[in-house]
Tab-separated table of C-alpha atoms and ligand atoms in Angstrom:
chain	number	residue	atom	x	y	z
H	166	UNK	CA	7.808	-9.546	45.145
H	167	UNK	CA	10.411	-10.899	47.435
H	168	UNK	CA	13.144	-7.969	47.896
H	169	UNK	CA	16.678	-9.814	48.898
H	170	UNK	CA	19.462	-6.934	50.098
H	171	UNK	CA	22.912	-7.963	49.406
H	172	UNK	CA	24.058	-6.118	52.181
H	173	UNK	CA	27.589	-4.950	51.332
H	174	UNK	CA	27.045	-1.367	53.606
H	175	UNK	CA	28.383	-4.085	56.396
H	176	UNK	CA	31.641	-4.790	55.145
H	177	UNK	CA	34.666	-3.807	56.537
H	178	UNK	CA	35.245	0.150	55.173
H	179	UNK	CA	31.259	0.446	54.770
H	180	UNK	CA	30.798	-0.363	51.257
H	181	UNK	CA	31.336	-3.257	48.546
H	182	UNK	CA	34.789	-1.640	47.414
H	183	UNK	CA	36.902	-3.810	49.561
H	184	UNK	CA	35.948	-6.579	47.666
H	185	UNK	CA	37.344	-5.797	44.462
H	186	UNK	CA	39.970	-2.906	45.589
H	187	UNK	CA	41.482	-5.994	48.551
H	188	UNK	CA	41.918	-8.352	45.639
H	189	UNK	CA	43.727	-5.803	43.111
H	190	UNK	CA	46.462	-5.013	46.549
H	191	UNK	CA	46.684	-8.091	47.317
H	192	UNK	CA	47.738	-9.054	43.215
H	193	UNK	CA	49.934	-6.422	43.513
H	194	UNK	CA	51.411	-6.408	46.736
H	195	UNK	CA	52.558	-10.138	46.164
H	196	UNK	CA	54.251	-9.027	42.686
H	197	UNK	CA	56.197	-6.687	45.029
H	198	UNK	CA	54.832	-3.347	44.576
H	199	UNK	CA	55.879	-1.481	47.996
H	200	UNK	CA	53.345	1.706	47.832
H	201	UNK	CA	49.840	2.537	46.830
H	202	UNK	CA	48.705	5.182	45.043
H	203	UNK	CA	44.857	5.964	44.959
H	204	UNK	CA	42.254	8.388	43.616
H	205	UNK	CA	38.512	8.577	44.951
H	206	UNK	CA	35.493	9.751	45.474
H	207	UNK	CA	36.066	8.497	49.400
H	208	UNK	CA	34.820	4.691	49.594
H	209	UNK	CA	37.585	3.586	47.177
H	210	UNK	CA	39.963	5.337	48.877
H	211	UNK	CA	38.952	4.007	52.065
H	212	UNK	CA	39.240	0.602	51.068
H	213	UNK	CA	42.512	1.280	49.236
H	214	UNK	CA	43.814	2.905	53.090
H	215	UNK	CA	42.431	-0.592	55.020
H	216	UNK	CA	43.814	-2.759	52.127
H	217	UNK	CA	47.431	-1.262	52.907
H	218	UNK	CA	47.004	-1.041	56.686
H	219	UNK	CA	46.630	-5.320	56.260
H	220	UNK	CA	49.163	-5.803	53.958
H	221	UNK	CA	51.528	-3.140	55.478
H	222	UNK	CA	52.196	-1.379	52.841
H	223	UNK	CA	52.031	2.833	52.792
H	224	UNK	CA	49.197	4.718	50.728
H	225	UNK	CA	48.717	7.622	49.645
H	226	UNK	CA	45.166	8.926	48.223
H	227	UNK	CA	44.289	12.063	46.175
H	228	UNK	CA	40.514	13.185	46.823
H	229	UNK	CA	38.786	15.785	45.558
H	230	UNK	CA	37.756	18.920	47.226
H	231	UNK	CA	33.945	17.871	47.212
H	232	UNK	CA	34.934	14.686	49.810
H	233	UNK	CA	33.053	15.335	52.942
H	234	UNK	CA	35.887	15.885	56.096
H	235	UNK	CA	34.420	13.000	58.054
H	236	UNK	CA	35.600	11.236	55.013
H	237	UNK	CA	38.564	12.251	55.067
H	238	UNK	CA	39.020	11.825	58.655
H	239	UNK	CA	38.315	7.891	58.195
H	240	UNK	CA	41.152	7.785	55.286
H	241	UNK	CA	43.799	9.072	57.887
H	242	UNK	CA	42.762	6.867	60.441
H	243	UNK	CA	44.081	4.051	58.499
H	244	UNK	CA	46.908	5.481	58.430
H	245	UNK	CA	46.579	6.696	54.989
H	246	UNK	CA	48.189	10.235	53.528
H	247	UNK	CA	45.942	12.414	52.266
H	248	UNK	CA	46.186	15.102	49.260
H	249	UNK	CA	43.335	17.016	48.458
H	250	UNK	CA	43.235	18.234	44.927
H	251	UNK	CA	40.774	19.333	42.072
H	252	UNK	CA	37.009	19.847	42.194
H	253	UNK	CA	35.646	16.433	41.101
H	254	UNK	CA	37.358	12.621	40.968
H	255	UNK	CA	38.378	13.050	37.596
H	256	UNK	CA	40.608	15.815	38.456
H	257	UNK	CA	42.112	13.649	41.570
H	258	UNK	CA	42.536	10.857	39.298
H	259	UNK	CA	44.798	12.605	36.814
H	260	UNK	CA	46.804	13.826	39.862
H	261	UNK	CA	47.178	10.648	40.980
H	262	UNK	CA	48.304	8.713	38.230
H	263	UNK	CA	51.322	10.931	37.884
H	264	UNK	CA	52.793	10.366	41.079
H	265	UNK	CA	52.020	6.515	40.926
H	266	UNK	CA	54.698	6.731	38.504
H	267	UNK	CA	57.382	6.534	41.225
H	268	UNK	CA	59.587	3.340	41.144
H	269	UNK	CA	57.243	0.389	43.161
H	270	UNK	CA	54.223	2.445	43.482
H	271	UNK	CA	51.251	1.204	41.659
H	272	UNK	CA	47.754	3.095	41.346
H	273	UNK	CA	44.474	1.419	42.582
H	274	UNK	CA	42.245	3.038	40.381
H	275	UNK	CA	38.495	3.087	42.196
H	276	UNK	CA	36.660	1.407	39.820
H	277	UNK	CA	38.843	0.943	35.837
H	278	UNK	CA	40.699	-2.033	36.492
H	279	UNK	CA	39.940	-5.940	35.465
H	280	UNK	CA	41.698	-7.313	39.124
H	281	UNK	CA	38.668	-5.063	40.939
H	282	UNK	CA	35.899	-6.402	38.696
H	283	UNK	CA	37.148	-10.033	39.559
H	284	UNK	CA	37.058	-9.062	42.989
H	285	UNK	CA	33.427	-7.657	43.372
H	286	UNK	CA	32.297	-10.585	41.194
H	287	UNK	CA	32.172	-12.883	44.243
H	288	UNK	CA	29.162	-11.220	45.534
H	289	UNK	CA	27.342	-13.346	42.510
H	290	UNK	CA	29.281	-16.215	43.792
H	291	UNK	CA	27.435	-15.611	47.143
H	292	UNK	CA	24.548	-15.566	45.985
H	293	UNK	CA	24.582	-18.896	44.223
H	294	UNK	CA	25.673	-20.355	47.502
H	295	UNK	CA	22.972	-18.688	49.511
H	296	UNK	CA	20.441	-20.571	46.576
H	297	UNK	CA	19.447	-17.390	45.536
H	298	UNK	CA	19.137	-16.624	41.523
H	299	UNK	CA	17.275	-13.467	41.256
H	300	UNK	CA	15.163	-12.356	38.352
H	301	UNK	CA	16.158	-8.532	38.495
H	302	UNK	CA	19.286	-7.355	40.280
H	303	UNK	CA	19.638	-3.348	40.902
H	304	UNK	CA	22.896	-1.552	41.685
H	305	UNK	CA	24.176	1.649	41.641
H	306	UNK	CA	26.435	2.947	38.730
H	307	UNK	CA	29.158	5.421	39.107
H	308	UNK	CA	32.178	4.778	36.453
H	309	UNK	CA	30.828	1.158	36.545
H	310	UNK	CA	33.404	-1.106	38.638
H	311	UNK	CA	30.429	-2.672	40.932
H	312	UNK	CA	28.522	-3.046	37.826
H	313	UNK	CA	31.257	-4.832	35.769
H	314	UNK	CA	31.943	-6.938	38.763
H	315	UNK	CA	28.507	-8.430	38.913
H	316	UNK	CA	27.887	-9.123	35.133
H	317	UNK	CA	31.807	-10.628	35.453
H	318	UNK	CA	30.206	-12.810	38.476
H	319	UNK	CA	26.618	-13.627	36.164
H	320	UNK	CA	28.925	-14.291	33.052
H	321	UNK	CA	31.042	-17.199	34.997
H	322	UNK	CA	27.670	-18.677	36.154
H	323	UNK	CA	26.475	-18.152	32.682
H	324	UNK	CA	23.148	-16.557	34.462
H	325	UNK	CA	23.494	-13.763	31.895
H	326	UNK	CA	19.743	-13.475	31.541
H	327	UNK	CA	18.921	-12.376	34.719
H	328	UNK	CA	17.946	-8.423	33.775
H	329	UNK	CA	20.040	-5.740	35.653
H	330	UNK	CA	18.275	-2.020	36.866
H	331	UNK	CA	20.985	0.630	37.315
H	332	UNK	CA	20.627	3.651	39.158
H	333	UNK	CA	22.092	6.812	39.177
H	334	UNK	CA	20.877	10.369	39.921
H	335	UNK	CA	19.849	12.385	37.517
H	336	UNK	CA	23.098	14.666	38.302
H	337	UNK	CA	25.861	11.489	37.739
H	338	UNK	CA	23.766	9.831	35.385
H	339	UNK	CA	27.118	8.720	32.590
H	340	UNK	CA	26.016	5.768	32.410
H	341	UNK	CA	22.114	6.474	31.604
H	342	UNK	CA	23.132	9.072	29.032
H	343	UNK	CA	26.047	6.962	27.553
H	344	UNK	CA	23.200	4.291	27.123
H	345	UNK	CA	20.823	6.606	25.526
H	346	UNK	CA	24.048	7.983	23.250
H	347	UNK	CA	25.205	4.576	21.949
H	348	UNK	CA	28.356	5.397	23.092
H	349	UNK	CA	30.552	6.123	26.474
H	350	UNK	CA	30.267	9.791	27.008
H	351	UNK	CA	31.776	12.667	29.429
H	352	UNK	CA	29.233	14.526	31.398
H	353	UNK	CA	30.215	18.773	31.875
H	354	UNK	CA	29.705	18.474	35.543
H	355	UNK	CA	28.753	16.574	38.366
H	356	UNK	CA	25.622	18.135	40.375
H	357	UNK	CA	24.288	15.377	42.646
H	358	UNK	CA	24.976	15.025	46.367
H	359	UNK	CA	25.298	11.467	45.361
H	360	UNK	CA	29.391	11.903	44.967
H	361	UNK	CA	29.976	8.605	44.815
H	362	UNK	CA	28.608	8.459	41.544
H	363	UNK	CA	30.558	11.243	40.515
H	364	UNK	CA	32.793	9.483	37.673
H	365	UNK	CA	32.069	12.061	34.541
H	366	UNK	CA	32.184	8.853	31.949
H	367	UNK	CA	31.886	4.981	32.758
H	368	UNK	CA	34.780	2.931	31.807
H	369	UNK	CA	35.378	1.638	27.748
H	370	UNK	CA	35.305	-1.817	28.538
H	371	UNK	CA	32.428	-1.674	31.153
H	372	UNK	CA	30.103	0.062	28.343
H	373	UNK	CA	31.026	-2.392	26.200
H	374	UNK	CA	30.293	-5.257	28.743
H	375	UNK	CA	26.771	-4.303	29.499
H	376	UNK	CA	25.977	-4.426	25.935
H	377	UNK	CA	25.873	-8.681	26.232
H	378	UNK	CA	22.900	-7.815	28.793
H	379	UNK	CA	19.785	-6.338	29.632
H	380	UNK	CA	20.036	-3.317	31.405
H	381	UNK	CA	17.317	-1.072	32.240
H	382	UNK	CA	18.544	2.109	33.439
H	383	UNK	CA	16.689	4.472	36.021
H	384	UNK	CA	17.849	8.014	37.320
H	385	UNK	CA	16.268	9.089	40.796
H	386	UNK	CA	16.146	12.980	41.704
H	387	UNK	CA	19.051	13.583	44.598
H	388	UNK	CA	15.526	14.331	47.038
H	389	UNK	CA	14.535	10.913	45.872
H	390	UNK	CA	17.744	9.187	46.907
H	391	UNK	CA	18.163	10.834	50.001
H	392	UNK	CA	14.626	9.935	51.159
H	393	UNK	CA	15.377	6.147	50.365
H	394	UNK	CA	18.395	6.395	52.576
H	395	UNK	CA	16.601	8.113	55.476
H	396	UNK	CA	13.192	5.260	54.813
H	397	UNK	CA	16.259	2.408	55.054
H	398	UNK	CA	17.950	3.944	58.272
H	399	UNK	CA	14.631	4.204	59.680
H	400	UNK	CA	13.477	0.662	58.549
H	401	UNK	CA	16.724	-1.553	58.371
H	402	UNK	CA	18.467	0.611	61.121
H	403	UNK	CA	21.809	1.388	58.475
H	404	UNK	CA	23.032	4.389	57.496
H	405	UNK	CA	24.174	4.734	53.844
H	406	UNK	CA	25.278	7.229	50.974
H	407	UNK	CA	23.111	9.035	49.120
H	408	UNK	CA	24.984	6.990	45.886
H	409	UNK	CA	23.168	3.857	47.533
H	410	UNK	CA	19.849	5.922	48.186
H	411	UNK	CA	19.443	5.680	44.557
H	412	UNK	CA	19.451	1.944	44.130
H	413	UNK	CA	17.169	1.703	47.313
H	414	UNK	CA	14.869	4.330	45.720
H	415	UNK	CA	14.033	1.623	42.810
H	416	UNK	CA	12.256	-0.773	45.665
H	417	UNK	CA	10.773	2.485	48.070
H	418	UNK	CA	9.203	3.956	44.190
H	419	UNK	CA	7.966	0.736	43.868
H	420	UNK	CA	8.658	0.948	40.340
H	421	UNK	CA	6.863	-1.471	38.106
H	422	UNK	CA	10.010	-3.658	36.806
H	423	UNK	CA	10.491	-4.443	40.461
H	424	UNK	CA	6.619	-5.598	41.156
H	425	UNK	CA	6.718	-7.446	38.071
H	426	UNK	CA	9.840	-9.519	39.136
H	427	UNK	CA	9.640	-12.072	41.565
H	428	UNK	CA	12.866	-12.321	43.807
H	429	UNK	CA	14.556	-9.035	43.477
H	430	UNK	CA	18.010	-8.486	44.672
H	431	UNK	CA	19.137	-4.959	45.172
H	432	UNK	CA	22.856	-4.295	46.365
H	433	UNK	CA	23.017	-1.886	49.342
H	434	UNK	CA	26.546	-0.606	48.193
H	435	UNK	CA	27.033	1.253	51.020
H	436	UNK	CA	28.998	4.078	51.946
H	437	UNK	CA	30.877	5.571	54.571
H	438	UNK	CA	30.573	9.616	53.765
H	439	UNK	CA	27.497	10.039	55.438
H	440	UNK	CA	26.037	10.976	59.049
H	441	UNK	CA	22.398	10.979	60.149
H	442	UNK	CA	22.555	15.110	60.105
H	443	UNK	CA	24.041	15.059	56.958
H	444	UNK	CA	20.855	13.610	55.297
H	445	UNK	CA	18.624	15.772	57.337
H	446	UNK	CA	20.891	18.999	56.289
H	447	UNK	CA	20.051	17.652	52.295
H	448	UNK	CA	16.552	16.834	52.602
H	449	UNK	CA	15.703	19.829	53.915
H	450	UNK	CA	17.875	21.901	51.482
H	451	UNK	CA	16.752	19.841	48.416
H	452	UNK	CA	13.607	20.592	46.290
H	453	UNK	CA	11.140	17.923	46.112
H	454	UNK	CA	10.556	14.522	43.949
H	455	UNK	CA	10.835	15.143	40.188
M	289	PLV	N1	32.654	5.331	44.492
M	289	PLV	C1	33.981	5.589	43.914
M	289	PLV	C2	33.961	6.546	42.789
M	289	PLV	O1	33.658	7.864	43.178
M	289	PLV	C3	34.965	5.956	45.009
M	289	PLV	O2	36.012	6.480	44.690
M	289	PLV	O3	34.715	5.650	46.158
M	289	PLV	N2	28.203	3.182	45.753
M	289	PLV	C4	29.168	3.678	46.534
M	289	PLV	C5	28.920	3.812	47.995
M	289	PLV	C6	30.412	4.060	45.968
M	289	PLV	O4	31.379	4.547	46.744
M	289	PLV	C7	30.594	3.940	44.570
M	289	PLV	C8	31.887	4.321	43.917
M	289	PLV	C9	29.529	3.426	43.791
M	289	PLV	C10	28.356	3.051	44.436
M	289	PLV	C11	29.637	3.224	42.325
M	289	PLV	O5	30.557	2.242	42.021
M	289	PLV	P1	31.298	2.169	40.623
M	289	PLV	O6	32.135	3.396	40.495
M	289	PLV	O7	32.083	0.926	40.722
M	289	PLV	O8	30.245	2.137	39.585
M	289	PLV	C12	33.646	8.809	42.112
């Protein structure tokens, strides 16, 4: 099996949310919004702060309490304001939607929002100009915006055969268990160090979306993840979240879909809330592989 890495950890911000979170400002900036309002579980957030650093415009961003200080550290040095609020993203989110209601402000959700999917569907644009037309693709799944992006991007290129792999840990898996339910639901809690997955339910219209395609969804342990990201640092020399551990776990399992498949592409998401110690600190605090 040839294993491609789409290798959006190197974009500006550290992860693939610039792509579709750039596009939405830039939408609304030119309509004449003056101020962004954002909720996240850090990356978005991040890429909402550079997004208004380039267009000018202020931002503020409501995180939750579990967002890692370095994180928050990176939000401010764009310039960004910060408010801390609630336990998980969901809480953040409903925070933040009130206080986009000011006159001019709009909120850049992370991940529910058509003008992002359209935006993160020109990595499948890339790859069709690099020749590439993979028979699996894998990618991480947290509410669903990076996933809805790419079957947006397959759709357009009418490639909609190509199978996807999600991946989630077992602690932010709403998108595995909304599968398994037939229907979108909300998970009690979040308990994965893989925060960036940590949307409680995936978005309507994404659920609804992935129904048009084959999806085979896999849940790594949070030891699992972490080990991939550790393996990758060690053999790709790039640090990345936990939340991308998870797709990376699917090639370092070697799971069987993956040796079946000929070219595989998996999208190294990225991440920017993560330090070399920090992954120590969780593998050696976290049980081993389920
Ligand atoms: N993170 C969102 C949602 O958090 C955020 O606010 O940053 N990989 C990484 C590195 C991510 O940061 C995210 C999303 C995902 C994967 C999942 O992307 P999604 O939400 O579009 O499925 C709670």
């Amino acid at each position: 099996t040839d294993v491609f890495l789409k290798m959006e950890a190197l974009q500006p911000t550290g992860s693939f949310k610039i792509r579709g979170i750039g596009y939405a400002c830039q939408r609304a900036a030119d309509k004449g919004v003056k101020h962004f309002v954002a909720s996240s579980g850090g990356n978005a957030g991040l890429a909402v702060a550079y997004a208004g650093r380039q267009l000018g415009l202020p931002v503020t961003v409501f995180l939750p309490t579990s967002t890692p200080s370095l994180m928050i550290q990176r939000i401010k040095d764009e310039g960004a304001n910060i408010v801390v609020a609630g336990a998980v993203w969901d809480d953040a989110h409903l925070l933040a939607l009130e206080q986009s209601r000011a006159p001019d402000h709009i909120y850049i959700p992370p991940f529910d929002l058509p003008d992002i999917w359209e935006g993160h569907s020109t990595l499948v644009d890339e790859l069709q100009e690099a020749g590439l037309r993979p028979d699996l693709i894998v990618l991480s799944v947290g509410g669903g915006g990076l996933l809805a992006g790419v079957l947006r991007g397959l759709e357009r290129l009418k490639w909609t055969d190509i199978p996807i792999m999600t991946t989630e840990t077992f602690g932010a898996a709403s998108f595995a268990r909304s599968l398994q339910a037939g229907t979108p639901i909300t998970l009690e809690k979040i308990d994965s160090v893989a925060h960036s997955l940590g949307a409680k339910k995936i978005a309507d219209q994404v659920f609804d979306m992935a129904k048009r395609f084959r999806i085979h969804p896999e849940l790594f342990s949070d030891r699992q993840a972490v080990d991939a990201c550790l393996q990758f640092a060690d053999d790709h020399r790039l640090l990345v979240e936990p939340a991308c551990g998870a797709a990376l776990a699917a090639a370092y399992q070697a799971l069987p879909l993956l040796s079946s498949a000929r070219q595989v592409l998996i999208i190294v998401c990225g991440g920017s809330a993560v330090t070399l110690e920090k992954l120590r600190d969780w593998q050696a605090g976290l049980v081993s592989s389920i």
